[in-house]
mmCIF file of C-alpha atoms in Angstrom:
data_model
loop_
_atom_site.group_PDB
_atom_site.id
_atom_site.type_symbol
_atom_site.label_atom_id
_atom_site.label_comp_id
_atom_site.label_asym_id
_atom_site.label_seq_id
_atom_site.Cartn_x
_atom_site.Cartn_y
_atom_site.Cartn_z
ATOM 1 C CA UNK A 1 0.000 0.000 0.000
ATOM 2 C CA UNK A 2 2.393 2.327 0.909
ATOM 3 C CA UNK A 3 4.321 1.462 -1.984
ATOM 4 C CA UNK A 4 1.504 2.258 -4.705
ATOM 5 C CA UNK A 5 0.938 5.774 -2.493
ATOM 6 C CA UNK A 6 4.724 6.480 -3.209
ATOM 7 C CA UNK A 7 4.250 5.564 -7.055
ATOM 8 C CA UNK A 8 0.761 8.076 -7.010
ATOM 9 C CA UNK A 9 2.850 10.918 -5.831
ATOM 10 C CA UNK A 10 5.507 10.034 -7.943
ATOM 11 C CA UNK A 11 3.527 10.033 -11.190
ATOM 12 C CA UNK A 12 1.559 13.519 -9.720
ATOM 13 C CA UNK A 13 5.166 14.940 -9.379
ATOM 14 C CA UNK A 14 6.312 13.538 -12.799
ATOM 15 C CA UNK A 15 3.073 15.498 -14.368
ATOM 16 C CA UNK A 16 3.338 18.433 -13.040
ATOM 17 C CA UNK A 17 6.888 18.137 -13.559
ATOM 18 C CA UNK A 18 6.324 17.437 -17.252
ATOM 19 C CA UNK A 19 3.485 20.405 -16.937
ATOM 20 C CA UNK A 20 5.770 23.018 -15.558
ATOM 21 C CA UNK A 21 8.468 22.369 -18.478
ATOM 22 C CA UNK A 22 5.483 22.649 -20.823
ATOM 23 C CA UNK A 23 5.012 26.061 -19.363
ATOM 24 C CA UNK A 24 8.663 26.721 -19.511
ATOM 25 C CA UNK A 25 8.673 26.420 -22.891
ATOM 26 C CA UNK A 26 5.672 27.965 -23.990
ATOM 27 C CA UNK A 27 7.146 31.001 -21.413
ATOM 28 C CA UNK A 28 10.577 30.711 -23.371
ATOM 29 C CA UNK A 29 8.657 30.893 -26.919
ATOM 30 C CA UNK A 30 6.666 33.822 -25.756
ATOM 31 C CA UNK A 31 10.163 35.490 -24.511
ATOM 32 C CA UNK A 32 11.623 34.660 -27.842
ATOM 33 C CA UNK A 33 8.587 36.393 -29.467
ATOM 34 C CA UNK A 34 9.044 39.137 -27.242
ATOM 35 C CA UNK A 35 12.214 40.333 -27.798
ATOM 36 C CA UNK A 36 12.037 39.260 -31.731
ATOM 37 C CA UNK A 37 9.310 42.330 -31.254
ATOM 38 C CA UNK A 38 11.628 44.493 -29.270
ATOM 39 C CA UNK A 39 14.421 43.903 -31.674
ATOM 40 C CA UNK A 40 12.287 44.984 -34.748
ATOM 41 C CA UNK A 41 11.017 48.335 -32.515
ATOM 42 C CA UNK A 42 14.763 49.151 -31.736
ATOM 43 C CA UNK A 43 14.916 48.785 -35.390
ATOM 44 C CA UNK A 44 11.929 51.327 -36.114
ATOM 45 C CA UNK A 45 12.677 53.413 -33.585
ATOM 46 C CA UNK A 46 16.448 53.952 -35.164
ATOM 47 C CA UNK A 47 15.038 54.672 -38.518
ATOM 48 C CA UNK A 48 12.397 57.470 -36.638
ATOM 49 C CA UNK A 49 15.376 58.787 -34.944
ATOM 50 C CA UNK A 50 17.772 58.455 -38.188
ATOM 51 C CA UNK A 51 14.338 60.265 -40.428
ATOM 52 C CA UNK A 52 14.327 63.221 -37.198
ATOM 53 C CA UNK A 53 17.491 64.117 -37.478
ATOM 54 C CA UNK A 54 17.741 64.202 -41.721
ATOM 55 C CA UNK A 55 14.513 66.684 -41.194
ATOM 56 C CA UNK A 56 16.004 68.617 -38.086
ATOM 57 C CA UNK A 57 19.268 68.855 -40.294
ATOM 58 C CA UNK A 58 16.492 70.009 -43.472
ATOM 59 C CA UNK A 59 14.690 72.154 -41.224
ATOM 60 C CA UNK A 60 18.157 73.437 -39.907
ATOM 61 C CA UNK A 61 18.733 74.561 -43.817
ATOM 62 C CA UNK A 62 15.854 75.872 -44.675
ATOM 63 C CA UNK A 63 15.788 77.943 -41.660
ATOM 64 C CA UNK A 64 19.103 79.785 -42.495
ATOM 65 C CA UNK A 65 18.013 80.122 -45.925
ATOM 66 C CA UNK A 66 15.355 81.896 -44.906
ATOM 67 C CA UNK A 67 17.163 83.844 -42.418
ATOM 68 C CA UNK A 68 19.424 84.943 -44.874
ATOM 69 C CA UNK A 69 16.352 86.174 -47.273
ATOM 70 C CA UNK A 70 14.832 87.664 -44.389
ATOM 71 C CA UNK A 71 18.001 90.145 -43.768
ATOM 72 C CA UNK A 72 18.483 90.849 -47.986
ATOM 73 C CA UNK A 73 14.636 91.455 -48.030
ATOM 74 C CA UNK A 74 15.532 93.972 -44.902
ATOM 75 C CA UNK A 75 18.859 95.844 -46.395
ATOM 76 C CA UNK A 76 16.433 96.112 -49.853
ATOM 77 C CA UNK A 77 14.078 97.320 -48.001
ATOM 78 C CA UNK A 78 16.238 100.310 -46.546
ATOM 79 C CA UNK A 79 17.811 100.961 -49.539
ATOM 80 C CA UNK A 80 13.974 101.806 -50.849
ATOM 81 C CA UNK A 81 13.490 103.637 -48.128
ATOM 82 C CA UNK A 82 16.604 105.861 -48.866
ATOM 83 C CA UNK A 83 15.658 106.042 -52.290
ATOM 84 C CA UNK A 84 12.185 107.174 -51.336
ATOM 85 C CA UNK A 85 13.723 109.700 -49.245
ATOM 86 C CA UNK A 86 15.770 110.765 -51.565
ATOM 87 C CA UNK A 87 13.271 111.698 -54.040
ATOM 88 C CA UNK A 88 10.762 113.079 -51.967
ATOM 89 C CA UNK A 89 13.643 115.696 -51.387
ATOM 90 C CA UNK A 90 13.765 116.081 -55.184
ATOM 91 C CA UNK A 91 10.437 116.300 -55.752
ATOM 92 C CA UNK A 92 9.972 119.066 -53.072
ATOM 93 C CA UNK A 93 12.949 121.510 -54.440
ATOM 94 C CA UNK A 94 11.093 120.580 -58.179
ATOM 95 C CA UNK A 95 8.183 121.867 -56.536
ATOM 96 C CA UNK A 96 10.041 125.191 -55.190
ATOM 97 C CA UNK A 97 11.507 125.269 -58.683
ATOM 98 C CA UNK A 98 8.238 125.060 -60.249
ATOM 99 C CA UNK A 99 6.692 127.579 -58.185
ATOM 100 C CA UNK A 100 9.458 130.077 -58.880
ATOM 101 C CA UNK A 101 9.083 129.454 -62.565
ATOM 102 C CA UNK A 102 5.417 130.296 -62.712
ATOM 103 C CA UNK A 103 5.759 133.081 -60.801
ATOM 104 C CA UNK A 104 8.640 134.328 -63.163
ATOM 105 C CA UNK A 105 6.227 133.462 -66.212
ATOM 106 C CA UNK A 106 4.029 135.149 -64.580
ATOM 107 C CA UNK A 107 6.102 138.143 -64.493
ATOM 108 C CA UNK A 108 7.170 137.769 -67.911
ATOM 109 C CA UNK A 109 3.464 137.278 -68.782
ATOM 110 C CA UNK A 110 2.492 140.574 -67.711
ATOM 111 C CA UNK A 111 5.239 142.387 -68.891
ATOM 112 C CA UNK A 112 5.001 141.156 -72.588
ATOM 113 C CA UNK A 113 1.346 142.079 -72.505
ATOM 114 C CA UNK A 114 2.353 145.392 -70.762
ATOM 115 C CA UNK A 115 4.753 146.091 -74.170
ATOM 116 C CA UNK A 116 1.840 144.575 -76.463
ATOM 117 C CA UNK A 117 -0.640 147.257 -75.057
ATOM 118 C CA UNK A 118 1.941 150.083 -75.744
ATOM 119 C CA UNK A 119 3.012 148.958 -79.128
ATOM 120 C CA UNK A 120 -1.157 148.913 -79.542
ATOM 121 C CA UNK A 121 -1.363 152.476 -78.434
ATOM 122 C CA UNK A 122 1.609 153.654 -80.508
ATOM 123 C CA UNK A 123 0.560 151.884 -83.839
ATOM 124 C CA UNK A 124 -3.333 153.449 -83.016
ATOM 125 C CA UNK A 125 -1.431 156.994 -83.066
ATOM 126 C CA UNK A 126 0.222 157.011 -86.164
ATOM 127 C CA UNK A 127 3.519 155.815 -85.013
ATOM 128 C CA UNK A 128 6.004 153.795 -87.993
ATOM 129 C CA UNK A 129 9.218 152.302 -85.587
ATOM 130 C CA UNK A 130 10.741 152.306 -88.670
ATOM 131 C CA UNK A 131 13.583 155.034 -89.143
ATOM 132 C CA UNK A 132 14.650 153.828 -92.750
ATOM 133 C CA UNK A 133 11.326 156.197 -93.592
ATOM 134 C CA UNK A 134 13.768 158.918 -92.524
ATOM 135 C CA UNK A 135 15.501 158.250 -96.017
ATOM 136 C CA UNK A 136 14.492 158.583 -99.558
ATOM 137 C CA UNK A 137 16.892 158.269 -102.359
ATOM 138 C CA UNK A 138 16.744 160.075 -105.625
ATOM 139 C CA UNK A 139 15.942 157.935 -108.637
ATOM 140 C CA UNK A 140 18.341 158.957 -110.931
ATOM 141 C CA UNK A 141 21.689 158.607 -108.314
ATOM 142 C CA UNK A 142 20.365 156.186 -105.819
ATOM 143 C CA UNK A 143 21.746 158.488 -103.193
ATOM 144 C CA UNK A 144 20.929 159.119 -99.804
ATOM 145 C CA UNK A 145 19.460 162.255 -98.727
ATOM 146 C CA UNK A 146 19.914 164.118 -95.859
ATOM 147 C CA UNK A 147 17.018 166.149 -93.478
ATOM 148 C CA UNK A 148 17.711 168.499 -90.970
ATOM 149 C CA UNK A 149 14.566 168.429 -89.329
ATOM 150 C CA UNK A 150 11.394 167.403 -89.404
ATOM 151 C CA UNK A 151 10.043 169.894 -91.833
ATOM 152 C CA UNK A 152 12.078 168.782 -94.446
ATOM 153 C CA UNK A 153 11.393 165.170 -94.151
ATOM 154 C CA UNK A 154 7.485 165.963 -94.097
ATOM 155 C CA UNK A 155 8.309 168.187 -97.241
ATOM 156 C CA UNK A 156 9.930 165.513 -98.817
ATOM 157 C CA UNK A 157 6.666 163.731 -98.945
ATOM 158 C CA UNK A 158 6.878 161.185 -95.558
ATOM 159 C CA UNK A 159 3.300 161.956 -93.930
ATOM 160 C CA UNK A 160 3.636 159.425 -91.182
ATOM 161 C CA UNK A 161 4.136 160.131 -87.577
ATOM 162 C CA UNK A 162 7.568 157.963 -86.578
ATOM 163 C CA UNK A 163 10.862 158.349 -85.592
ATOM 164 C CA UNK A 164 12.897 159.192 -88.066
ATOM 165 C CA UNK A 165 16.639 160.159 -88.289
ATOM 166 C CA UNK A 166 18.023 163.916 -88.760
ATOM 167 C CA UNK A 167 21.836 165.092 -89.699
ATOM 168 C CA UNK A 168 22.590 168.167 -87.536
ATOM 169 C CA UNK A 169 25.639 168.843 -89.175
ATOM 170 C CA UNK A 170 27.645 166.751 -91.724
ATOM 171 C CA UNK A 171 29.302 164.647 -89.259
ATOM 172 C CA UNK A 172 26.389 164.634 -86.462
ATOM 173 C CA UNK A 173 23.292 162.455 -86.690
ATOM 174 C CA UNK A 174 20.602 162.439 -84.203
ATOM 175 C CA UNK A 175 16.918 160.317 -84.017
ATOM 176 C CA UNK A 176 13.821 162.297 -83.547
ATOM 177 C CA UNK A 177 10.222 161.562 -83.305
ATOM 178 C CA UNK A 178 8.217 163.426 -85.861
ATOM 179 C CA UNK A 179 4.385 164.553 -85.796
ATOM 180 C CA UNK A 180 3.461 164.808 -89.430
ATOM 181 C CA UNK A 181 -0.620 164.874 -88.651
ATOM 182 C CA UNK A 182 -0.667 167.728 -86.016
ATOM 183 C CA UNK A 183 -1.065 171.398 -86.879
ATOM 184 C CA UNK A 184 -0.033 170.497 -90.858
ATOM 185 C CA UNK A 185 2.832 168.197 -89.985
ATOM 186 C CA UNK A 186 6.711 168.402 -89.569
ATOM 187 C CA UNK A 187 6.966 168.906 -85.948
ATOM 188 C CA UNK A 188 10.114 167.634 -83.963
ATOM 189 C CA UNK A 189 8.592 166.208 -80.787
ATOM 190 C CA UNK A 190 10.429 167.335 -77.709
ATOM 191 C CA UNK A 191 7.803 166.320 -75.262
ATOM 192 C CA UNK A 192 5.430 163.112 -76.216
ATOM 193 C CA UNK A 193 2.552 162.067 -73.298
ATOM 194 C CA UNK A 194 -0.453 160.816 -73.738
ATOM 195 C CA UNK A 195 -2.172 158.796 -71.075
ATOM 196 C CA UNK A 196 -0.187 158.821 -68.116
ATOM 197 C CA UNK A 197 0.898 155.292 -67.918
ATOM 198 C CA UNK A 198 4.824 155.933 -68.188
ATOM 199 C CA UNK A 199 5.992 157.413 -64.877
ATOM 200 C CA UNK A 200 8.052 160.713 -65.394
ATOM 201 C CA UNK A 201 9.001 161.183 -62.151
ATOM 202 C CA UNK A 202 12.727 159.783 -62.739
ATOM 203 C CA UNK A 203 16.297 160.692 -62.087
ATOM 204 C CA UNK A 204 18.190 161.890 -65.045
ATOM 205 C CA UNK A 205 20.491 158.674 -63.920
ATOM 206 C CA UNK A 206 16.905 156.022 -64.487
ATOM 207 C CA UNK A 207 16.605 157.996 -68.001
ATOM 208 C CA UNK A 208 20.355 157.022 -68.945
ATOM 209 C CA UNK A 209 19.705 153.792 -67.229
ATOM 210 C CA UNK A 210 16.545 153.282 -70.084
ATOM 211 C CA UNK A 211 19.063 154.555 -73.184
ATOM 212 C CA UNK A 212 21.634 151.652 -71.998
ATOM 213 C CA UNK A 213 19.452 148.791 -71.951
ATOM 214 C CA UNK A 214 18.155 149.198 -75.022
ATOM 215 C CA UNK A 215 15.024 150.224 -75.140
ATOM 216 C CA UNK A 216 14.001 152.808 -77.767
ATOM 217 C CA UNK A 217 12.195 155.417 -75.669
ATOM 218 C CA UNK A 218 11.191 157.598 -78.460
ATOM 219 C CA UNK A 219 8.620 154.998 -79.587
ATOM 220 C CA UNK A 220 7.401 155.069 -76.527
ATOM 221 C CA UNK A 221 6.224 158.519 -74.164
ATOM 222 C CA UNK A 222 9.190 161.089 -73.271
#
């Protein structure tokens, strides 16, 4: 009896024995499995890290590429500025310029049609600025012939009002306005106003001033 008790447990030990290494093994397997599946996520997990760090080293790039834009996009944009500047300075002393050219057109405006209004009034009196009339020449000799005054030019046969030009003596010549309409004609005009536009009230300096710039005062009021 006691003999077939020790053969019971024996067998019981033997099968859990045989039940236990069973286990084992399937444990082992499943430990095998595991780290097969840890091996391959190392695996993944180096090829993530190895992918990071080619895009941190792109994204490294690309960043000082676009760094670099940012600061040409910045000295372009204060060259612009300066260029801006620049030409609002020019366009403001254009503007001055402009302004001082209208007023001087302005100027030169008024006194063109100041001179048109008294060429007007001396061509509506009579007057010829034209002191060739002074001269008529014989048409047998073609010579020149010379007037004294203003009677003998209206004599001659010149009935229009001008200046015209007189010999004093042989060697002296001398350019005098002559009134050939009033009081039968061949006056020498000494004294010429009419409607108290030029001012008279002058220096005999401001006269000489008028003979050296030109303009021919006996065409106009004296």
């Amino acid at each position: 009896l006691l003999d077939g008790q020790v053969l019971n447990q024996t067998s019981r030990l033997e099968i859990q024995l045989l039940e236990n290494s069973l286990s084992t093994n399937k444990l082992e397997t499943q430990l095998l499995h595991q780290s097969t599946e840890i091996s391959k996520l190392h695996d993944k997990n180096r090829l993530l890290e190895q992918k990071m760090q080619e895009l941190e080293s792109g994204h490294h790039e690309e960043l000082a590429t676009l760094q670099e834009e940012r600061s040409s996009l910045q000295q372009m944009v204060a060259r612009q500025n300066s260029v801006i500047t620049e030409l609002q300075t020019h366009l403001d002393q254009a503007t001055g310029n402009n302004s001082i050219l209208l007023s001087q057109q302005q100027q030169l405006t008024d006194t063109v049609n100041s001179l048109l209004n008294l060429c007007s009034k001396d061509r509506g009196s009579g007057v010829v600025p034209n002191s060739n009339l002074a001269f008529k020449q014989s048409d047998s000799s073609h010579e020149e012939r010379k007037y004294r005054d203003c009677s003998e030019i209206f004599q001659a046969g010149f009935n229009n009002s001008g200046v015209y030009t007189i010999h004093i003596n042989t060697q002296e010549t001398k350019k005098v306005y002559c009134n050939m309409e009033a009081a039968g004609g061949g006056w020498s005009v000494i004294q010429r106003r009419k409607d108290g536009t030029m001012d008279f009230q002058r220096t005999w300096k401001e006269y000489k001033m008028v003979r050296r710039t030109g303009w021919d005062i006996l065409t106009a009021f004296f």
